[in-house]
Amino acid sequence: MSIDALAVRLRAELGPDQVLTDRQQLRTYECDGLAHYRVIPALVALPHTAAEVAAVVRACAGAGVPFVARGSGTGLSGGALPHAEGVLIVTSQLREVLSLRPEDERAVVQPGVINLQVSTVSKEHGYYYAPDPSSQQICSIGGNVAENAGGAHCLKYGFTTNHVTGLEVVTPDGELVRLGGAAPDTPGYDLLGAFVGSEGTLGVATEVTVRLTRLPETVRTLLAAFHGTDQAGAATSAIIAAGVVPAAIEMMDALSIEAAEAAVHCGYPAGAGAVLIVELDGPSAEVAAQFDEVSRLCDANGAFETRVAADDDERQLIWRGRKSAFAAVGRISPDYIVQDGVIPRTALPEVLRRIDEVASSHGVRVANVFHAGDGNLHPLVLFDAQVTGEEERAETVSGAIIDLCIEYGGSITGEHGVGVEKAHYMPRMFTDTDLDTMQLVRCAFDPGGLANPGKIFPTPRLCGERPGRRTGPHPLQESGVAEIF
């Protein structure tokens, strides 16, 4: 079936205003938050209900047309990059909070609901939704599920996967099914865990049951200024080693501080080569004891100034610089690459020094702002695309940073996902057998390979395909553990 014929069918099922084929309208959806990659989709569908999502996917499956799901489009790995010959399914119109059950510590929401909205509607009942990406004012729960989003407070509270107990999903053949539920855990294989973070390659979420967290009795936020990242990194390791697990430990270096000051005037201490934002929450007595210990450890590791938020307004001011950091670098550089890698936090000082060495050797600036508590780096590699050679040097530095993460036993991504951007790095972290095993899972859900093709994996594997690097049977087939679908 041609795209034109598919458009006719979808307009009949959804309505004429919910199917876009005009090229100018399609260009609105040509990229997600990673604008470096752009593809104009063949067709955009705007379903309003789960049944309409299922109808679109069934139509795609019947026509053999690939499809990509998109939420708010804030992703930073090209995970929602459209397919040029496929359908982009935009779930932003599914934005109802279907139920709020504080007595069960659960909420049921549609995928287009904005992350922060869940906390807003839960607050009057004494609850909130813990995962808090920096884009939480605009990112959607469906996108968070696809990418297993984290945020500043994932150090203590975990990622999206730790806060989703159930899903309604449309499988790649168009069937509506449920995974998990309201219970803390369900028997059998962890299909829910497989789906969260699968980046749209296993289907489309149409309903999400999330775990609500009780608002803490006390929250205390501290800003500690250091002369450099070595001291700030040492303080981070010392805090965790002391048995204190803050809700968040965030670090910004001098360049990211400069950008934040220019953008939001956050008023961080002058002359700081690095700042730590440490937030503690919980019972008042526990927070008081931990706060004294954190203050002592920051001082012991070279903090030259420490500030404590006296109220929620001051707390928001401290966080404003960190939350705005990605966008703020636009004040000091016309272009930048956002990276997302993970290292052991004890390696922070050494890795940050090596990043600086790599950047300097290529004549590129790097602003570091990241989740120091769990070693999730977000280097911002700055460049000017109008200057010949700068973009290429920035990409070289960006790749070298990922190689450093792998070298130190970390990961190529912490929360942004693999998407298109990092697919070619997967073989550096995983063996061929590892990658084939992952694709066996994908093929079990999507034997036709229609759900978000070209993402995560560098080359197509299994599902009847014949990868170039192997001519014989897959080792798991030979051992009788798995089979090609």
Short mmCIF file of C-alpha atoms in Angstrom, two decimals:
data_model
loop_
_atom_site.label_atom_id
_atom_site.label_comp_id
_atom_site.label_asym_id
_atom_site.label_seq_id
_atom_site.Cartn_x
_atom_site.Cartn_y
_atom_site.Cartn_z
CA MET A 1 0.00 0.00 0.00
CA SER A 2 1.31 3.43 -0.92
CA ILE A 3 1.56 6.30 1.56
CA ASP A 4 -1.22 8.08 -0.35
CA ALA A 5 -3.51 5.09 0.04
CA LEU A 6 -2.55 4.76 3.69
CA ALA A 7 -3.38 8.44 4.24
CA VAL A 8 -6.84 7.90 2.74
CA ARG A 9 -7.45 4.96 5.06
CA LEU A 10 -6.23 6.81 8.16
CA ARG A 11 -8.30 9.91 7.38
CA ALA A 12 -11.35 7.67 7.21
CA GLU A 13 -10.55 6.13 10.60
CA LEU A 14 -9.23 9.20 12.47
CA GLY A 15 -10.66 12.20 10.67
CA PRO A 16 -9.14 14.53 8.07
CA ASP A 17 -7.59 16.93 10.58
CA GLN A 18 -5.67 14.15 12.33
CA VAL A 19 -3.59 13.09 9.33
CA LEU A 20 -0.94 15.43 7.92
CA THR A 21 0.68 15.06 4.52
CA ASP A 22 1.47 18.65 3.59
CA ARG A 23 5.24 19.04 3.44
CA GLN A 24 5.31 22.32 5.36
CA GLN A 25 3.27 20.79 8.17
CA LEU A 26 5.44 17.68 8.16
CA ARG A 27 8.59 19.76 8.64
CA THR A 28 7.33 20.68 12.11
CA TYR A 29 8.15 17.10 13.12
CA GLU A 30 11.45 16.58 11.29
CA CYS A 31 13.54 16.27 14.47
CA ASP A 32 13.34 15.90 18.23
CA GLY A 33 15.47 17.86 20.71
CA LEU A 34 18.60 16.68 18.89
CA ALA A 35 18.21 18.96 15.88
CA HIS A 36 21.47 17.76 14.33
CA TYR A 37 19.48 14.91 12.74
CA ARG A 38 16.48 15.81 10.56
CA VAL A 39 14.12 13.63 8.51
CA ILE A 40 10.76 14.69 7.13
CA PRO A 41 8.19 11.91 7.70
CA ALA A 42 5.97 10.71 4.89
CA LEU A 43 2.86 11.14 7.05
CA VAL A 44 1.99 12.34 10.56
CA ALA A 45 -0.92 10.86 12.52
CA LEU A 46 -2.43 12.72 15.49
CA PRO A 47 -4.54 10.15 17.38
CA HIS A 48 -6.73 11.27 20.30
CA THR A 49 -7.38 7.86 21.87
CA ALA A 50 -5.63 4.55 22.47
CA ALA A 51 -8.01 2.93 19.99
CA GLU A 52 -6.90 5.41 17.34
CA VAL A 53 -3.23 4.68 18.07
CA ALA A 54 -3.99 0.98 17.61
CA ALA A 55 -5.81 1.72 14.33
CA VAL A 56 -2.79 3.60 12.99
CA VAL A 57 -0.38 0.83 13.96
CA ARG A 58 -2.65 -1.85 12.48
CA ALA A 59 -2.80 0.09 9.24
CA CYS A 60 0.99 0.40 9.19
CA ALA A 61 1.42 -3.29 9.92
CA GLY A 62 -1.00 -4.23 7.16
CA ALA A 63 0.76 -1.99 4.67
CA GLY A 64 4.28 -2.91 5.78
CA VAL A 65 4.98 0.75 6.55
CA PRO A 66 7.38 1.65 9.40
CA PHE A 67 6.17 3.88 12.21
CA VAL A 68 7.76 6.02 14.91
CA ALA A 69 6.07 7.25 18.09
CA ARG A 70 6.69 10.80 19.31
CA GLY A 71 5.66 12.57 22.51
CA SER A 72 6.71 16.16 23.20
CA GLY A 73 9.79 15.86 21.00
CA THR A 74 12.27 16.82 23.73
CA GLY A 75 14.49 13.73 23.41
CA LEU A 76 18.21 14.24 22.97
CA SER A 77 19.30 11.12 21.08
CA GLY A 78 17.20 11.22 17.91
CA GLY A 79 14.95 8.50 19.31
CA ALA A 80 11.85 10.11 17.78
CA LEU A 81 13.54 10.91 14.48
CA PRO A 82 10.93 10.13 11.78
CA HIS A 83 11.30 7.57 9.02
CA ALA A 84 11.30 9.19 5.58
CA GLU A 85 8.96 6.51 4.20
CA GLY A 86 6.99 5.97 7.36
CA VAL A 87 4.32 7.29 9.70
CA LEU A 88 5.05 9.47 12.73
CA ILE A 89 2.50 8.81 15.49
CA VAL A 90 2.28 11.86 17.75
CA THR A 91 0.78 11.02 21.15
CA SER A 92 0.67 14.55 22.56
CA GLN A 93 -3.14 14.68 22.24
CA LEU A 94 -3.52 11.79 24.71
CA ARG A 95 -3.05 14.03 27.74
CA GLU A 96 -5.58 13.08 30.40
CA VAL A 97 -4.87 12.09 33.98
CA LEU A 98 -7.24 9.14 34.01
CA SER A 99 -7.17 8.45 37.74
CA LEU A 100 -5.41 9.67 40.85
CA ARG A 101 -5.36 7.25 43.78
CA PRO A 102 -3.20 8.61 46.59
CA GLU A 103 -4.52 5.89 48.91
CA ASP A 104 -2.79 3.37 46.61
CA GLU A 105 0.11 5.72 45.78
CA ARG A 106 -0.76 5.40 42.09
CA ALA A 107 -1.82 7.59 39.18
CA VAL A 108 -2.94 6.44 35.74
CA VAL A 109 -2.08 8.85 32.94
CA GLN A 110 -2.05 8.98 29.17
CA PRO A 111 1.32 9.25 27.41
CA GLY A 112 0.91 12.90 26.42
CA VAL A 113 0.61 14.08 30.04
CA ILE A 114 3.49 16.37 30.93
CA ASN A 115 5.90 15.05 33.57
CA LEU A 116 5.49 17.96 35.99
CA GLN A 117 1.69 17.80 35.73
CA VAL A 118 1.66 14.50 37.62
CA SER A 119 3.35 16.16 40.62
CA THR A 120 1.11 19.21 40.33
CA VAL A 121 -2.14 17.22 40.56
CA SER A 122 -0.73 14.96 43.30
CA LYS A 123 0.65 17.72 45.53
CA GLU A 124 -2.63 18.55 47.31
CA HIS A 125 -2.78 14.92 48.44
CA GLY A 126 0.77 15.03 49.80
CA TYR A 127 2.42 13.17 46.91
CA TYR A 128 4.55 13.82 43.85
CA TYR A 129 6.14 12.00 40.90
CA ALA A 130 9.85 11.56 41.60
CA PRO A 131 11.55 11.32 38.15
CA ASP A 132 12.42 14.91 37.21
CA PRO A 133 14.24 15.42 33.89
CA SER A 134 15.45 18.98 33.32
CA SER A 135 12.74 19.23 30.65
CA GLN A 136 10.01 18.17 33.07
CA GLN A 137 7.92 21.25 32.29
CA ILE A 138 7.47 20.10 28.70
CA CYS A 139 8.50 16.44 28.34
CA SER A 140 5.79 13.78 28.28
CA ILE A 141 5.35 10.66 30.36
CA GLY A 142 5.19 8.54 27.22
CA GLY A 143 8.57 9.84 26.11
CA ASN A 144 9.94 9.29 29.62
CA VAL A 145 8.81 5.65 29.42
CA ALA A 146 10.40 5.18 26.00
CA GLU A 147 13.78 6.56 27.12
CA ASN A 148 13.68 5.48 30.78
CA ALA A 149 14.23 9.12 31.72
CA GLY A 150 15.98 10.07 34.95
CA GLY A 151 16.69 13.50 36.35
CA ALA A 152 18.53 15.19 39.16
CA HIS A 153 16.81 13.18 41.89
CA CYS A 154 17.35 9.72 40.37
CA LEU A 155 20.35 9.26 42.67
CA LYS A 156 18.01 8.49 45.57
CA TYR A 157 14.74 7.68 43.84
CA GLY A 158 15.72 5.87 40.66
CA PHE A 159 14.70 6.22 37.03
CA THR A 160 11.35 5.98 35.27
CA THR A 161 11.48 2.18 35.37
CA ASN A 162 11.39 2.34 39.18
CA HIS A 163 8.18 4.38 39.10
CA VAL A 164 6.10 2.65 36.43
CA THR A 165 4.07 -0.34 37.61
CA GLY A 166 1.81 -0.86 34.61
CA LEU A 167 1.37 -0.02 30.93
CA GLU A 168 -1.23 -0.31 28.24
CA VAL A 169 0.66 -0.64 24.96
CA VAL A 170 -0.08 -1.08 21.30
CA THR A 171 2.07 -3.90 19.98
CA PRO A 172 3.67 -3.59 16.53
CA ASP A 173 0.81 -5.59 15.01
CA GLY A 174 -1.78 -3.17 16.41
CA GLU A 175 -3.05 -5.13 19.42
CA LEU A 176 -3.81 -3.33 22.70
CA VAL A 177 -2.31 -5.26 25.63
CA ARG A 178 -1.52 -4.61 29.28
CA LEU A 179 1.83 -5.14 30.99
CA GLY A 180 2.01 -5.08 34.79
CA GLY A 181 -0.66 -3.23 36.74
CA ALA A 182 -1.15 -1.34 39.99
CA ALA A 183 0.62 -3.96 42.13
CA PRO A 184 4.30 -3.41 43.05
CA ASP A 185 5.30 -6.47 41.04
CA THR A 186 3.63 -9.04 38.82
CA PRO A 187 4.60 -12.69 38.33
CA GLY A 188 6.15 -14.00 35.16
CA TYR A 189 8.67 -12.46 32.80
CA ASP A 190 9.39 -8.78 33.32
CA LEU A 191 7.88 -7.57 30.04
CA LEU A 192 7.16 -4.23 31.68
CA GLY A 193 10.86 -3.78 32.43
CA ALA A 194 11.72 -4.76 28.86
CA PHE A 195 9.33 -2.15 27.44
CA VAL A 196 10.44 0.78 29.61
CA GLY A 197 13.54 2.19 27.94
CA SER A 198 13.05 0.29 24.69
CA GLU A 199 12.92 3.59 22.78
CA GLY A 200 9.77 2.80 20.83
CA THR A 201 11.15 -0.39 19.27
CA LEU A 202 8.67 -2.70 21.05
CA GLY A 203 5.44 -0.72 20.56
CA VAL A 204 3.63 2.43 21.66
CA ALA A 205 2.52 3.16 25.23
CA THR A 206 -1.05 4.49 25.46
CA GLU A 207 -1.57 4.42 29.24
CA VAL A 208 0.90 4.52 32.11
CA THR A 209 0.37 3.58 35.77
CA VAL A 210 2.93 5.45 37.84
CA ARG A 211 4.04 5.17 41.43
CA LEU A 212 3.50 8.30 43.54
CA THR A 213 6.00 9.23 46.25
CA ARG A 214 5.12 10.87 49.54
CA LEU A 215 6.27 14.48 49.80
CA PRO A 216 9.20 14.59 52.24
CA GLU A 217 8.78 16.17 55.65
CA THR A 218 11.88 18.31 55.13
CA VAL A 219 13.95 19.43 52.14
CA ARG A 220 17.27 21.23 52.53
CA THR A 221 19.34 22.47 49.60
CA LEU A 222 23.00 23.44 49.79
CA LEU A 223 25.19 25.14 47.20
CA ALA A 224 28.93 24.62 47.70
CA ALA A 225 31.50 26.49 45.61
CA PHE A 226 34.95 25.04 44.85
CA HIS A 227 37.99 26.30 43.00
CA GLY A 228 37.86 23.37 40.58
CA THR A 229 36.14 20.14 39.60
CA ASP A 230 38.77 17.98 41.34
CA GLN A 231 37.69 19.23 44.75
CA ALA A 232 33.99 19.05 43.88
CA GLY A 233 34.41 15.49 42.62
CA ALA A 234 36.28 14.49 45.77
CA ALA A 235 33.51 15.98 47.91
CA THR A 236 30.91 13.98 45.98
CA SER A 237 32.73 10.70 46.59
CA ALA A 238 33.26 11.57 50.24
CA ILE A 239 29.55 12.25 50.79
CA ILE A 240 28.47 8.90 49.30
CA ALA A 241 31.29 7.04 51.08
CA ALA A 242 30.05 8.46 54.38
CA GLY A 243 26.77 6.60 53.89
CA VAL A 244 24.77 9.69 53.00
CA VAL A 245 22.52 9.31 49.95
CA PRO A 246 21.21 12.77 49.06
CA ALA A 247 18.16 13.19 46.86
CA ALA A 248 20.51 14.88 44.39
CA ILE A 249 24.15 15.90 43.90
CA GLU A 250 24.65 18.05 40.80
CA MET A 251 27.87 19.58 39.53
CA MET A 252 28.53 22.51 37.19
CA ASP A 253 31.95 23.68 36.03
CA ALA A 254 33.12 27.25 35.37
CA LEU A 255 31.95 27.36 31.75
CA SER A 256 28.45 26.06 32.52
CA ILE A 257 28.22 28.51 35.44
CA GLU A 258 29.14 31.33 33.05
CA ALA A 259 26.36 30.26 30.69
CA ALA A 260 23.78 29.96 33.47
CA GLU A 261 24.64 33.39 34.84
CA ALA A 262 24.24 34.94 31.40
CA ALA A 263 20.87 33.24 30.90
CA VAL A 264 19.06 33.27 34.26
CA HIS A 265 21.26 35.34 36.65
CA CYS A 266 21.37 32.60 39.27
CA GLY A 267 23.95 34.42 41.40
CA TYR A 268 26.37 31.57 42.04
CA PRO A 269 29.56 32.50 43.98
CA ALA A 270 32.02 34.59 41.98
CA GLY A 271 35.24 32.85 41.03
CA ALA A 272 33.87 29.34 41.40
CA GLY A 273 35.58 26.77 39.20
CA ALA A 274 32.82 24.33 40.11
CA VAL A 275 29.69 24.22 42.24
CA LEU A 276 27.85 21.34 43.85
CA ILE A 277 24.11 21.44 44.47
CA VAL A 278 23.31 18.95 47.22
CA GLU A 279 19.71 18.33 48.17
CA LEU A 280 18.65 16.27 51.17
CA ASP A 281 15.10 15.21 51.95
CA GLY A 282 13.25 13.00 54.41
CA PRO A 283 12.40 13.09 58.14
CA SER A 284 13.59 16.32 59.78
CA ALA A 285 15.94 14.67 62.28
CA GLU A 286 17.59 12.55 59.62
CA VAL A 287 18.01 15.49 57.24
CA ALA A 288 19.52 17.66 59.98
CA ALA A 289 22.14 15.03 60.80
CA GLN A 290 22.97 14.41 57.14
CA PHE A 291 23.14 18.12 56.42
CA ASP A 292 25.80 18.66 59.08
CA GLU A 293 27.84 15.80 57.64
CA VAL A 294 27.53 17.08 54.06
CA SER A 295 28.58 20.59 55.11
CA ARG A 296 31.60 19.21 56.94
CA LEU A 297 32.68 17.07 53.98
CA CYS A 298 32.33 19.94 51.51
CA ASP A 299 34.48 22.15 53.74
CA ALA A 300 37.02 19.35 54.21
CA ASN A 301 37.36 18.98 50.45
CA GLY A 302 37.98 22.64 49.71
CA ALA A 303 34.62 24.42 49.47
CA PHE A 304 35.36 28.15 49.82
CA GLU A 305 31.72 29.20 50.13
CA THR A 306 28.56 27.39 51.14
CA ARG A 307 25.02 28.66 50.82
CA VAL A 308 21.86 27.14 52.24
CA ALA A 309 18.40 27.84 50.82
CA ALA A 310 16.32 29.49 53.53
CA ASP A 311 13.00 28.85 51.80
CA ASP A 312 11.48 27.39 48.64
CA ASP A 313 12.13 30.57 46.64
CA GLU A 314 15.86 30.39 47.38
CA ARG A 315 15.82 26.67 46.63
CA GLN A 316 14.27 27.34 43.22
CA LEU A 317 16.89 30.03 42.55
CA ILE A 318 19.71 27.59 43.28
CA TRP A 319 18.13 25.01 40.96
CA ARG A 320 17.35 27.52 38.23
CA GLY A 321 20.95 27.65 37.05
CA ARG A 322 21.21 23.87 36.85
CA LYS A 323 17.83 23.31 35.20
CA SER A 324 18.55 25.93 32.54
CA ALA A 325 22.10 24.81 31.80
CA PHE A 326 21.51 23.04 28.47
CA ALA A 327 19.61 25.93 26.93
CA ALA A 328 21.86 28.49 28.64
CA VAL A 329 24.97 27.49 26.70
CA GLY A 330 23.30 29.08 23.69
CA ARG A 331 24.31 32.38 25.31
CA ILE A 332 28.00 31.56 24.95
CA SER A 333 28.05 29.36 21.84
CA PRO A 334 25.95 29.29 18.66
CA ASP A 335 26.03 25.48 18.48
CA TYR A 336 26.69 22.61 20.85
CA ILE A 337 26.49 18.84 21.19
CA VAL A 338 24.88 17.43 24.34
CA GLN A 339 26.54 14.22 25.46
CA ASP A 340 25.27 11.66 27.96
CA GLY A 341 27.63 9.07 29.37
CA VAL A 342 28.22 7.38 32.71
CA ILE A 343 31.36 6.71 34.72
CA PRO A 344 32.06 5.52 38.27
CA ARG A 345 31.77 8.63 40.43
CA THR A 346 35.19 7.94 42.00
CA ALA A 347 36.66 8.52 38.52
CA LEU A 348 35.09 11.99 38.16
CA PRO A 349 38.25 14.08 38.79
CA GLU A 350 40.41 12.01 36.45
CA VAL A 351 37.83 11.77 33.66
CA LEU A 352 37.04 15.49 33.82
CA ARG A 353 40.76 16.24 33.51
CA ARG A 354 41.03 13.97 30.49
CA ILE A 355 37.97 15.58 28.88
CA ASP A 356 39.66 18.95 29.31
CA GLU A 357 42.86 17.59 27.73
CA VAL A 358 40.99 16.16 24.73
CA ALA A 359 39.01 19.38 24.26
CA SER A 360 42.11 21.56 24.50
CA SER A 361 44.04 19.43 22.02
CA HIS A 362 41.25 19.94 19.47
CA GLY A 363 40.68 23.62 20.20
CA VAL A 364 37.14 22.99 21.47
CA ARG A 365 35.43 24.18 24.65
CA VAL A 366 33.42 21.78 26.81
CA ALA A 367 30.99 22.87 29.52
CA ASN A 368 30.37 20.18 32.13
CA VAL A 369 27.06 19.98 33.96
CA PHE A 370 25.89 16.64 35.29
CA HIS A 371 24.47 14.30 37.91
CA ALA A 372 27.63 13.90 39.98
CA GLY A 373 26.06 11.57 42.52
CA ASP A 374 25.72 8.70 40.05
CA GLY A 375 28.44 9.71 37.59
CA ASN A 376 26.03 10.58 34.77
CA LEU A 377 27.96 13.12 32.68
CA HIS A 378 26.37 15.69 30.38
CA PRO A 379 29.30 17.42 28.66
CA LEU A 380 28.22 20.21 26.32
CA VAL A 381 30.69 20.37 23.42
CA LEU A 382 30.62 23.92 22.04
CA PHE A 383 31.29 24.94 18.44
CA ASP A 384 30.32 27.32 15.65
CA ALA A 385 28.98 25.51 12.60
CA GLN A 386 29.78 28.57 10.46
CA VAL A 387 33.51 28.11 11.11
CA THR A 388 35.04 25.52 8.81
CA GLY A 389 36.16 22.41 10.67
CA GLU A 390 34.70 23.30 14.08
CA GLU A 391 31.75 20.94 13.86
CA GLU A 392 33.99 18.04 12.85
CA ARG A 393 36.34 18.74 15.77
CA ALA A 394 33.39 18.94 18.15
CA GLU A 395 32.10 15.58 16.93
CA THR A 396 35.57 14.08 17.43
CA VAL A 397 35.70 15.36 21.00
CA SER A 398 32.14 14.14 21.64
CA GLY A 399 33.08 10.66 20.49
CA ALA A 400 36.26 10.68 22.56
CA ILE A 401 34.20 11.46 25.66
CA ILE A 402 32.03 8.39 25.05
CA ASP A 403 35.17 6.30 24.57
CA LEU A 404 36.42 7.57 27.94
CA CYS A 405 33.18 6.48 29.59
CA ILE A 406 33.59 2.97 28.18
CA GLU A 407 37.29 2.88 29.12
CA TYR A 408 36.44 3.63 32.76
CA GLY A 409 33.81 0.91 32.93
CA GLY A 410 30.81 3.15 32.38
CA SER A 411 28.10 3.43 29.76
CA ILE A 412 27.45 5.29 26.52
CA THR A 413 24.18 6.65 27.91
CA GLY A 414 22.65 7.28 31.30
CA GLU A 415 19.21 8.66 30.51
CA HIS A 416 19.02 10.20 27.03
CA GLY A 417 18.92 6.86 25.24
CA VAL A 418 20.81 5.47 22.26
CA GLY A 419 18.48 6.49 19.45
CA VAL A 420 20.23 7.38 16.21
CA GLU A 421 23.09 9.33 17.73
CA LYS A 422 24.79 6.51 19.62
CA ALA A 423 23.81 3.41 17.67
CA HIS A 424 27.30 3.19 16.14
CA TYR A 425 28.83 3.15 19.64
CA MET A 426 26.92 0.05 20.70
CA PRO A 427 29.55 -2.40 19.32
CA ARG A 428 32.20 -0.65 21.43
CA MET A 429 30.26 -1.54 24.57
CA PHE A 430 28.66 -4.86 23.56
CA THR A 431 29.78 -7.94 21.65
CA ASP A 432 28.04 -9.17 18.52
CA THR A 433 26.44 -11.90 20.60
CA ASP A 434 25.17 -9.32 23.11
CA LEU A 435 23.61 -7.26 20.34
CA ASP A 436 22.04 -10.29 18.67
CA THR A 437 20.55 -11.38 21.98
CA MET A 438 18.98 -7.95 22.45
CA GLN A 439 17.54 -8.17 18.97
CA LEU A 440 15.96 -11.52 19.75
CA VAL A 441 13.84 -9.64 22.29
CA ARG A 442 12.99 -6.97 19.72
CA CYS A 443 12.04 -9.61 17.17
CA ALA A 444 9.75 -11.35 19.65
CA PHE A 445 7.73 -8.12 19.89
CA ASP A 446 8.24 -6.87 16.33
CA PRO A 447 9.22 -9.59 13.84
CA GLY A 448 8.48 -7.24 10.96
CA GLY A 449 10.93 -4.60 12.20
CA LEU A 450 8.40 -1.78 11.69
CA ALA A 451 8.55 -0.14 15.13
CA ASN A 452 11.08 2.70 15.12
CA PRO A 453 13.55 0.98 12.78
CA GLY A 454 17.13 2.19 12.59
CA LYS A 455 17.34 3.08 16.28
CA ILE A 456 19.58 1.59 19.02
CA PHE A 457 21.21 -1.10 16.89
CA PRO A 458 23.96 -0.23 14.39
CA THR A 459 23.02 -2.94 11.89
CA PRO A 460 19.88 -5.05 11.43
CA ARG A 461 20.10 -8.46 13.06
CA LEU A 462 17.97 -11.61 13.15
CA CYS A 463 14.21 -11.53 12.33
CA GLY A 464 15.22 -13.47 9.24
CA GLU A 465 17.87 -10.93 8.23
CA ARG A 466 21.41 -11.93 7.40
CA PRO A 467 24.00 -9.65 9.03
CA GLY A 468 27.19 -9.20 7.07
CA ARG A 469 29.55 -10.10 9.87
CA ARG A 470 28.19 -13.62 10.33
CA THR A 471 27.18 -16.25 7.78
CA GLY A 472 26.46 -19.18 10.11
CA PRO A 473 23.71 -19.68 12.69
CA HIS A 474 23.53 -17.42 15.72
CA PRO A 475 25.22 -19.05 18.78
CA LEU A 476 21.94 -18.93 20.72
CA GLN A 477 20.23 -20.84 17.90
CA GLU A 478 22.92 -23.50 17.94
CA SER A 479 22.56 -23.97 21.69
CA GLY A 480 18.78 -24.27 21.44
CA VAL A 481 18.19 -21.22 23.62
CA ALA A 482 16.58 -19.04 20.93
CA GLU A 483 15.37 -19.11 17.35
CA ILE A 484 14.96 -16.67 14.49
CA PHE A 485 11.37 -15.50 14.14
#
